[in-house]
Short mmCIF file of C-alpha atoms in Angstrom, two decimals:
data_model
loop_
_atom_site.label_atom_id
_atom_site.label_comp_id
_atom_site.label_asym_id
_atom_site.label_seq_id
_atom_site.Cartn_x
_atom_site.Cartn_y
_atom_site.Cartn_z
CA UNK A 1 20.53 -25.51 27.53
CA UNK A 2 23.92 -24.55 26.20
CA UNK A 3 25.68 -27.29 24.81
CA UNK A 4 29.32 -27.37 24.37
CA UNK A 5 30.52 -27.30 20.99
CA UNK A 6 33.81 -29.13 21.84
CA UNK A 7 32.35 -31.98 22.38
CA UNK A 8 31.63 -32.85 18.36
CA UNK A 9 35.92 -32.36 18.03
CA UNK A 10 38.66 -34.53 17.54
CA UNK A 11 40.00 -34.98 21.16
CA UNK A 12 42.37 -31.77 22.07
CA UNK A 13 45.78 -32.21 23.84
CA UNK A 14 45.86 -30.43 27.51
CA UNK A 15 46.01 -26.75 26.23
CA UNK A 16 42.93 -25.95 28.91
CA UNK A 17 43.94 -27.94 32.18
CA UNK A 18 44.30 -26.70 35.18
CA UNK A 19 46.96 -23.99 36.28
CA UNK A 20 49.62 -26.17 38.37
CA UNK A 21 52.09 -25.18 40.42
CA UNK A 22 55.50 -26.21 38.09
CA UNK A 23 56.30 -26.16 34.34
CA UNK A 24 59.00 -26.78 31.52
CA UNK A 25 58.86 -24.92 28.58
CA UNK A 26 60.58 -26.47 26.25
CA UNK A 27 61.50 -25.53 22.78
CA UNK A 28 63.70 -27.24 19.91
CA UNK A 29 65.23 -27.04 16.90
CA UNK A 30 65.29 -30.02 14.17
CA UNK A 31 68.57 -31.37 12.71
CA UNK A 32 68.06 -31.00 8.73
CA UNK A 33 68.02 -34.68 7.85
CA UNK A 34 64.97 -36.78 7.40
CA UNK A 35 65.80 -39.50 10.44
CA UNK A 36 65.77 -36.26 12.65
CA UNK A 37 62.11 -35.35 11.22
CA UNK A 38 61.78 -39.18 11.41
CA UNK A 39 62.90 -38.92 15.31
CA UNK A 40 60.43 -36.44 15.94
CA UNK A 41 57.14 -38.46 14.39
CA UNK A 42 58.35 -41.23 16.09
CA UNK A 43 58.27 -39.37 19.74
CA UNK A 44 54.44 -37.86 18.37
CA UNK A 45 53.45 -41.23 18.24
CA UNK A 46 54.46 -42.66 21.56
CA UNK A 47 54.21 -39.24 23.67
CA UNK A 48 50.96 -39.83 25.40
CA UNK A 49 52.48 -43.46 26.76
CA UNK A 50 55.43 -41.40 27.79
CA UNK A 51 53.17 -39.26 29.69
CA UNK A 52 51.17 -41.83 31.16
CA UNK A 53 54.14 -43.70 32.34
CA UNK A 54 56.06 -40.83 34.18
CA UNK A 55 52.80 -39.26 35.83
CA UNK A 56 51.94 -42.96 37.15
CA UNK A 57 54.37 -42.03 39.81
CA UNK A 58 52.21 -39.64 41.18
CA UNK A 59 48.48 -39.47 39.74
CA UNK A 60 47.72 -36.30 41.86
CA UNK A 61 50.50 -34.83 39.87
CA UNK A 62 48.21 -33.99 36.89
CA UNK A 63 51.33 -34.45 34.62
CA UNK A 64 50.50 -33.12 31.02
CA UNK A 65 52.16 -32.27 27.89
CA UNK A 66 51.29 -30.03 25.47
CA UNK A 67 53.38 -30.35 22.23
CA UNK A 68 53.23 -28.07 18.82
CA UNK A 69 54.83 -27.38 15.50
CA UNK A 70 56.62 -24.27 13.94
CA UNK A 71 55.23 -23.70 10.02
CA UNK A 72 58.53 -25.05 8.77
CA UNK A 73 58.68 -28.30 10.97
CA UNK A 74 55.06 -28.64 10.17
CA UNK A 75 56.00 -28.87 6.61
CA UNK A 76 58.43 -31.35 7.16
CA UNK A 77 57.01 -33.85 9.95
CA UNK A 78 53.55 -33.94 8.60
CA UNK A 79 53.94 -33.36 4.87
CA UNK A 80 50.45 -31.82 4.72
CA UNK A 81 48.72 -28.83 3.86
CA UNK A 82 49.25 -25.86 6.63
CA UNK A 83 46.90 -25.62 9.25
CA UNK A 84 44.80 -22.01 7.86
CA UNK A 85 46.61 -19.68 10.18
CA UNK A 86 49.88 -21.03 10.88
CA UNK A 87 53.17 -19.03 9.80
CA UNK A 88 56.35 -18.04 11.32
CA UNK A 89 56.04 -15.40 14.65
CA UNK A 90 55.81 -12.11 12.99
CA UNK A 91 58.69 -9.88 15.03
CA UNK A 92 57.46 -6.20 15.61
CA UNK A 93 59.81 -3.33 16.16
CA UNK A 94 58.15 0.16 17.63
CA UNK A 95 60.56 2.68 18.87
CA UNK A 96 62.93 0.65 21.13
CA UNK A 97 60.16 -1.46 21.63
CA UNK A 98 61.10 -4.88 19.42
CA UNK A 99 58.88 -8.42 20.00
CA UNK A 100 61.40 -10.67 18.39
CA UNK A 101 61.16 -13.62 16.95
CA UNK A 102 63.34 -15.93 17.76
CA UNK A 103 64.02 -20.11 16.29
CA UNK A 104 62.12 -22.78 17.09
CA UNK A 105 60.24 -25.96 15.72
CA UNK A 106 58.70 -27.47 18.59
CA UNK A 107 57.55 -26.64 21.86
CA UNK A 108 56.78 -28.90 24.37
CA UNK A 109 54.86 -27.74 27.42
CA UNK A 110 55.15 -29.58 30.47
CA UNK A 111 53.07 -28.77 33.55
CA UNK A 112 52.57 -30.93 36.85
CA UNK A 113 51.75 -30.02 40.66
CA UNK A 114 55.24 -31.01 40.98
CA UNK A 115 58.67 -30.04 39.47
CA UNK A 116 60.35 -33.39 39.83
CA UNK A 117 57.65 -35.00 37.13
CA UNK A 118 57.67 -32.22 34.71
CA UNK A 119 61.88 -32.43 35.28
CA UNK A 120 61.42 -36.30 34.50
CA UNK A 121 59.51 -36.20 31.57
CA UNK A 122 61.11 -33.24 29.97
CA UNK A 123 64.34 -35.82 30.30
CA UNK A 124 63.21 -38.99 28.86
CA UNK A 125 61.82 -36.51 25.68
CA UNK A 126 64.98 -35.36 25.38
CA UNK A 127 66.57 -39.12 25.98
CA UNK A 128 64.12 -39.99 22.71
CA UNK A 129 65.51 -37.06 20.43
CA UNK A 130 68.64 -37.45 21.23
CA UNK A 131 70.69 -36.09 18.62
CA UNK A 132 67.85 -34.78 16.50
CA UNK A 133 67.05 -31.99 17.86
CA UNK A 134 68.80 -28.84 19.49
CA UNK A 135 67.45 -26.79 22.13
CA UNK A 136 66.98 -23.14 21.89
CA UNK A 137 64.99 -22.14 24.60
CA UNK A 138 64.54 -24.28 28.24
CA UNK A 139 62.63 -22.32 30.85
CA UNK A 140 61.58 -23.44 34.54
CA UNK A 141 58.51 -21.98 35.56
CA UNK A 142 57.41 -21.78 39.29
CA UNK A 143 54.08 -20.72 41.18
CA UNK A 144 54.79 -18.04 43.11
CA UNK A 145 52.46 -17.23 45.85
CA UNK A 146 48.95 -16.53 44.87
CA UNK A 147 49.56 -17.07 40.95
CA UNK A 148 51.30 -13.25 40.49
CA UNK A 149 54.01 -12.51 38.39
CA UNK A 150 57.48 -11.18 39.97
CA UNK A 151 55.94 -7.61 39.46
CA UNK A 152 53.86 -8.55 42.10
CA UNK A 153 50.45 -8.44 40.51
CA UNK A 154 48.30 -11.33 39.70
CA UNK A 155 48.48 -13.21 36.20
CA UNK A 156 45.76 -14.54 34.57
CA UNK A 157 42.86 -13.33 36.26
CA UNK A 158 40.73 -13.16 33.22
CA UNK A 159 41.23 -16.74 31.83
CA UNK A 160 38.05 -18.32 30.65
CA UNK A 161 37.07 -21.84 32.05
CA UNK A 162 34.85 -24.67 30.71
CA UNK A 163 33.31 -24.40 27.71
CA UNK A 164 34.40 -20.68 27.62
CA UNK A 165 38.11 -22.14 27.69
CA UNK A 166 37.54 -24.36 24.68
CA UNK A 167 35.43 -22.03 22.16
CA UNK A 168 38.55 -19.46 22.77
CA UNK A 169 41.07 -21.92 22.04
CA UNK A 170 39.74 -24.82 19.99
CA UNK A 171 39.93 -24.54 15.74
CA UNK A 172 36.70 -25.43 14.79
CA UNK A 173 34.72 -25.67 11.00
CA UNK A 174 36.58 -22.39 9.77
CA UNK A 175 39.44 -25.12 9.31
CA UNK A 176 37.79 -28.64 9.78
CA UNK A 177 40.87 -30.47 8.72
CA UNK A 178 42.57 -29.37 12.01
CA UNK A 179 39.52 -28.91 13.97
CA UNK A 180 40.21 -29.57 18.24
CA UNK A 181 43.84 -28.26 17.55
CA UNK A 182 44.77 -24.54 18.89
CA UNK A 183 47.56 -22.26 18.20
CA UNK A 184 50.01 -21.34 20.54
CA UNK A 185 52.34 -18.04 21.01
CA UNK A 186 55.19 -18.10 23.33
CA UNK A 187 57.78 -15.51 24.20
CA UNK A 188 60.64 -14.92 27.39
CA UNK A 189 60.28 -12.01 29.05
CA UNK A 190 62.43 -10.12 31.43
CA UNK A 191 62.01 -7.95 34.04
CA UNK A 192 63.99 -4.60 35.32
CA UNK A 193 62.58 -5.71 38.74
CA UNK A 194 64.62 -2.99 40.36
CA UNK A 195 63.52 0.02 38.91
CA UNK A 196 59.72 -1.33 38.72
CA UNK A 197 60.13 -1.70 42.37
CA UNK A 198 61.54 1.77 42.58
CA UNK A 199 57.58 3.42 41.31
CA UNK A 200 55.15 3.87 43.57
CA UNK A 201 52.66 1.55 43.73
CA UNK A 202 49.91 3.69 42.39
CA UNK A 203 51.83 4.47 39.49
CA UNK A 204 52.40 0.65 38.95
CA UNK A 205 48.68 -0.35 38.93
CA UNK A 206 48.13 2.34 36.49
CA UNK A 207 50.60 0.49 34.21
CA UNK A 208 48.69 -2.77 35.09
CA UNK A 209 45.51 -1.62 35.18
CA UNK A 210 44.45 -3.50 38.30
CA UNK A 211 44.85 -2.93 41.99
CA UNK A 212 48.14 -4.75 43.18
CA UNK A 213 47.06 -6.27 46.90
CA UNK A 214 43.58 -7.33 45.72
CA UNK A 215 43.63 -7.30 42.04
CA UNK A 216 40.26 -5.99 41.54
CA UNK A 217 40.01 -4.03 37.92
CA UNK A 218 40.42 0.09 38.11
CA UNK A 219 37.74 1.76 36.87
CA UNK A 220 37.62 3.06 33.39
CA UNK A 221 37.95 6.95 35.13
CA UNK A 222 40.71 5.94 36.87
CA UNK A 223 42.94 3.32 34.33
CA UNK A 224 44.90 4.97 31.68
CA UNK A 225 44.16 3.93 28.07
CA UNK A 226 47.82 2.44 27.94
CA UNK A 227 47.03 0.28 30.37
CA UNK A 228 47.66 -3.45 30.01
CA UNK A 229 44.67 -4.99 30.63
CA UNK A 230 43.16 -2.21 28.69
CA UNK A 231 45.92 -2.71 25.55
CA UNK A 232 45.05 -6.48 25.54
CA UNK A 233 41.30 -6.84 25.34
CA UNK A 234 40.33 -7.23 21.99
CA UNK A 235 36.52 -6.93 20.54
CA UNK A 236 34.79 -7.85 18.14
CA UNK A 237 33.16 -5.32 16.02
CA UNK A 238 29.19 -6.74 18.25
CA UNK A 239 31.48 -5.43 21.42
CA UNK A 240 32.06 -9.06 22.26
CA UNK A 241 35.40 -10.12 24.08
CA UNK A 242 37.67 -12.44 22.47
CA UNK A 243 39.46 -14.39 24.66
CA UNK A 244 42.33 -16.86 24.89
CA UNK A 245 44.09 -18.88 27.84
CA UNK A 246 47.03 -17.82 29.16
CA UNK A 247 49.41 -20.06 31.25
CA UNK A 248 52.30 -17.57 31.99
CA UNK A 249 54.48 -18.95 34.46
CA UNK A 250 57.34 -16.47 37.16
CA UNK A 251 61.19 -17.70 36.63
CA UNK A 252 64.57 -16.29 37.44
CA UNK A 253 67.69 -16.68 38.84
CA UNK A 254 69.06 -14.47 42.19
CA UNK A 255 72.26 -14.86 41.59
CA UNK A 256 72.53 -13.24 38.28
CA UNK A 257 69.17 -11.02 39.00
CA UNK A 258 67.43 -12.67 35.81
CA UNK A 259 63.85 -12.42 36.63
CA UNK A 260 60.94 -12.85 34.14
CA UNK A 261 57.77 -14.32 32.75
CA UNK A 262 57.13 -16.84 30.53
CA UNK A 263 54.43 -15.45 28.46
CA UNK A 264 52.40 -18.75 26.65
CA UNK A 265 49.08 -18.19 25.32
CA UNK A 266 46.49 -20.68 23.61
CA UNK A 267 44.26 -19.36 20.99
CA UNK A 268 41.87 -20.24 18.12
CA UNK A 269 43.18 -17.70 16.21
CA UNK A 270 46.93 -16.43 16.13
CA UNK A 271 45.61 -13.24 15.38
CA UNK A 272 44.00 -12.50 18.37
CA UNK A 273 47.33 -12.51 20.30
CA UNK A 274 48.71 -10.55 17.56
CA UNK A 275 46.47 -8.02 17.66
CA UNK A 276 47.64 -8.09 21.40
CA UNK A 277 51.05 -7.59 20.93
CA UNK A 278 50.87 -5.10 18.50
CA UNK A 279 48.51 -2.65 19.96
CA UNK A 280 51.05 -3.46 23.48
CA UNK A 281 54.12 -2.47 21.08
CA UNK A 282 53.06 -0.44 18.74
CA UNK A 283 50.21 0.81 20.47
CA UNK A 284 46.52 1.66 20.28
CA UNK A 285 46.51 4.60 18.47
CA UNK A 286 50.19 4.11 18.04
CA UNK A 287 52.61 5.86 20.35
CA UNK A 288 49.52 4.71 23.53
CA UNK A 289 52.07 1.41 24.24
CA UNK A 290 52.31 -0.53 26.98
CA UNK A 291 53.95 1.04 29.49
CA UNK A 292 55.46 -2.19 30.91
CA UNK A 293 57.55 -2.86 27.90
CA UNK A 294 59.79 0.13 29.94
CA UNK A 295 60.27 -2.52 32.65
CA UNK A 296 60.21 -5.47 30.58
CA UNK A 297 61.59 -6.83 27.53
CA UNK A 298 60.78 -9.99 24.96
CA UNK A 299 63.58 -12.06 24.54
CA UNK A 300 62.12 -14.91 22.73
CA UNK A 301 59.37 -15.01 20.28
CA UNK A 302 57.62 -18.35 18.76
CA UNK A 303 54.25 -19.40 17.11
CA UNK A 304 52.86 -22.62 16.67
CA UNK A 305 50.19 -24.97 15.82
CA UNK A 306 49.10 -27.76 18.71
CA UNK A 307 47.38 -30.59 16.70
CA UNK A 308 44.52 -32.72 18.04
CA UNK A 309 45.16 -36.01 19.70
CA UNK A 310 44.89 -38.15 16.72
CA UNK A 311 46.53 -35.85 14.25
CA UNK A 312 49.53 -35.53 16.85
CA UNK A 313 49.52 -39.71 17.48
CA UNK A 314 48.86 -40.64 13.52
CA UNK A 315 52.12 -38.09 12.58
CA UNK A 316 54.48 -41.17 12.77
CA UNK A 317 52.28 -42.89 10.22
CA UNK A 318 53.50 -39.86 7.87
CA UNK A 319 56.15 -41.48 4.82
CA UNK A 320 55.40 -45.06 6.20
CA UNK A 321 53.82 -46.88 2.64
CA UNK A 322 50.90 -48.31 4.01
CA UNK A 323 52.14 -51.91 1.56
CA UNK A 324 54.51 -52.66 -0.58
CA UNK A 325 53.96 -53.36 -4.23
CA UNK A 326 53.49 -57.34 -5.23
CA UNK A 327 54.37 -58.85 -8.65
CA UNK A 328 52.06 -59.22 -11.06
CA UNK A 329 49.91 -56.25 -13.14
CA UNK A 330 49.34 -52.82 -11.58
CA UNK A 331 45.80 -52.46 -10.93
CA UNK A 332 43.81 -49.70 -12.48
CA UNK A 333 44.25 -46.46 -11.51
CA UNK A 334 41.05 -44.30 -9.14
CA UNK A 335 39.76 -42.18 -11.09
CA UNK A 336 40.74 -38.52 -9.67
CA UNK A 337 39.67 -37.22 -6.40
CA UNK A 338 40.59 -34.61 -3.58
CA UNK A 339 43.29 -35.88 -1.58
CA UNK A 340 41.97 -36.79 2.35
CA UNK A 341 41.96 -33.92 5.00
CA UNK A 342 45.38 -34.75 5.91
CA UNK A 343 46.93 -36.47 2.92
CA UNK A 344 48.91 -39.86 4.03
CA UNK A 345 47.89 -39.46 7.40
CA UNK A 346 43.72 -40.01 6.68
CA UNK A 347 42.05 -38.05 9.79
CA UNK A 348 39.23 -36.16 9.41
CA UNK A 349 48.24 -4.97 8.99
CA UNK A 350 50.63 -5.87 11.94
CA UNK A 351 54.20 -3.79 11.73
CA UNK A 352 57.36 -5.97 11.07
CA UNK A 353 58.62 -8.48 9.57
CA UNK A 354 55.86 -11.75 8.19
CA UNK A 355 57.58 -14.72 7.39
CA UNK A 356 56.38 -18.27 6.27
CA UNK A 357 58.83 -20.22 7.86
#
């Protein structure tokens, strides 16, 4: 019997529910005071009520929220060591091929069955920051038809589910102090719709690497090496997969022809999405890119760490002195010892640019 190895982990936030059919993707920038950081620990804390009390409206609505930190808000809100494998998005610039990285210090995701919930909640967040934050990137993601992209072709397809889902996106004991947590890389994408729609369609699902009407896998004899699919599998050196959960999610506006994707993927490791991006931009051997960069380009770039439940909830309890001092003597000292997992808060080569935030 297999048993699932989530199950020993601090509670996760939503990073594997179901695909729905509307989302916000919300990302912010902190003011530079401390009662903007203090703002922010202070929404952490109440978020899940907030939740609760906007998807009450509709409990078939499957209202969730999904929040994480940049490496330099992370410094700041929780005052703690760095999860193992967070840092700043590392931009990566191939040709006229360029992943950028763009700012942001915490992402919200907000997915429901329905617009008008995530549109509700995505308000009263914004009603609780106020003035402490700025927004740098708000994008409205829709279900379009059968779960494809505006290219036309199916996105997601290989997502793992169950157990699967959580050993690909779950930390575990490599970093035990943020075990149940998950990193998360987001990035805007748009499309030259036009002149996609201008190849044939043969051509196209050679650039995808699956047939477009019933998006059954080419063969290996038929699907270019530069394929995506092909570009985006990473292995381990056993030949095992390693996976990670995307949620990408069509937007756009008609009027202006903006059309795009709104590439979000969950991992254990940051590096396995790297790896992704860099064999797509760089390619694998290098000059074998991703043909669909030519069609589409990254406008955004962001990476950051999704606590557990009780890490995100206990991050208001950061700076709060748990007493204050009486009169009298001051008691003698503990003798020396490693500081908790998570200090005050007490709970258990890529091309381009690397920055630490």
């Amino acid at each position: 019997m297999t048993t699932d190895a989530s199950s020993a982990l601090p509670e996760p936030q939503a990073v594997v529910a179901a695909l729905t059919g509307a989302a916000i993707f919300l990302v912010v920038v902190l003011g530079p005071d401390d009662d903007s950081t203090a703002t922010v620990r202070d929404l952490c804390a109440d978020l899940a009520g907030l939740v609760r009390a906007v998807g009450f409206r509709d409990l078939e609505g499957h209202l969730s929220c999904v929040t994480g930190f940049g490496a330099a808000a992370w410094d700041r809100i929780a005052g703690t060591d760095r999860p193992a494998e967070l840092h700043s998005f590392r931009e990566i610039k191939a040709g006229s091929r360029h992943a950028v990285a763009t700012p942001g210090d915490v992402v919200f995701h907000i997915r429901a069955t329905r617009m008008d919930l995530c549109f509700e909640l995505a308000s009263q967040i914004m009603t609780r920051l106020g003035g402490a934050v700025t927004v740098a990137d708000e994008v409205h993601g829709f279900r379009y038809f059968d779960d494809r992209d505006l290219i036309g072709f199916v996105d997601g397809t290989e997502n793992p589910t169950g157990a699967a889902a959580a050993r690909a996106v779950l930390i575990g004991p490599e970093d035990h102090e943020f075990a149940g947590g998950s990193y998360v890389i987001v990035q805007q994408y748009l499309h030259d719709v036009a002149a996609w729609n201008r190849l044939p369609v043969e051509e196209q699902e050679k650039i995808i690497g699956r047939a477009k009407l019933s998006d059954i896998e080419l063969s290996d004899d038929v699907k270019p090496s530069s394929a995506h699919n092909a570009l985006t599998t990473i292995t381990r050196d056993d030949g095992e997969e390693v996976q990670i959960v995307r949620d990408n999610m069509p937007f756009g506006s008609v009027g202006d022809g903006r059309y795009g994707t709104y590439f979000i993927g969950y991992a254990r490791s940051p590096a396995t999405i790297e790896q992704m991006l860099t064999n797509m931009f760089v390619g694998r051997p290098e000059g074998n890119y991703d043909r669909l960069l030519d069609f589409s380009t990254a406008v955004t770039g962001c990476l950051f760490f999704v606590p557990a439940v009780p890490l995100l909830e206990n991050l208001g309890a950061v700076g709060t002195p748990a007493s204050e001092p009486g009169p009298g003597p001051a008691a003698e000292p503990p003798a020396p010892g490693p500081p908790g997992p998570h200090g005050s808060l007490e709970i258990g080569g890529l091309k381009g640019a690397s920055g630490d935030g």
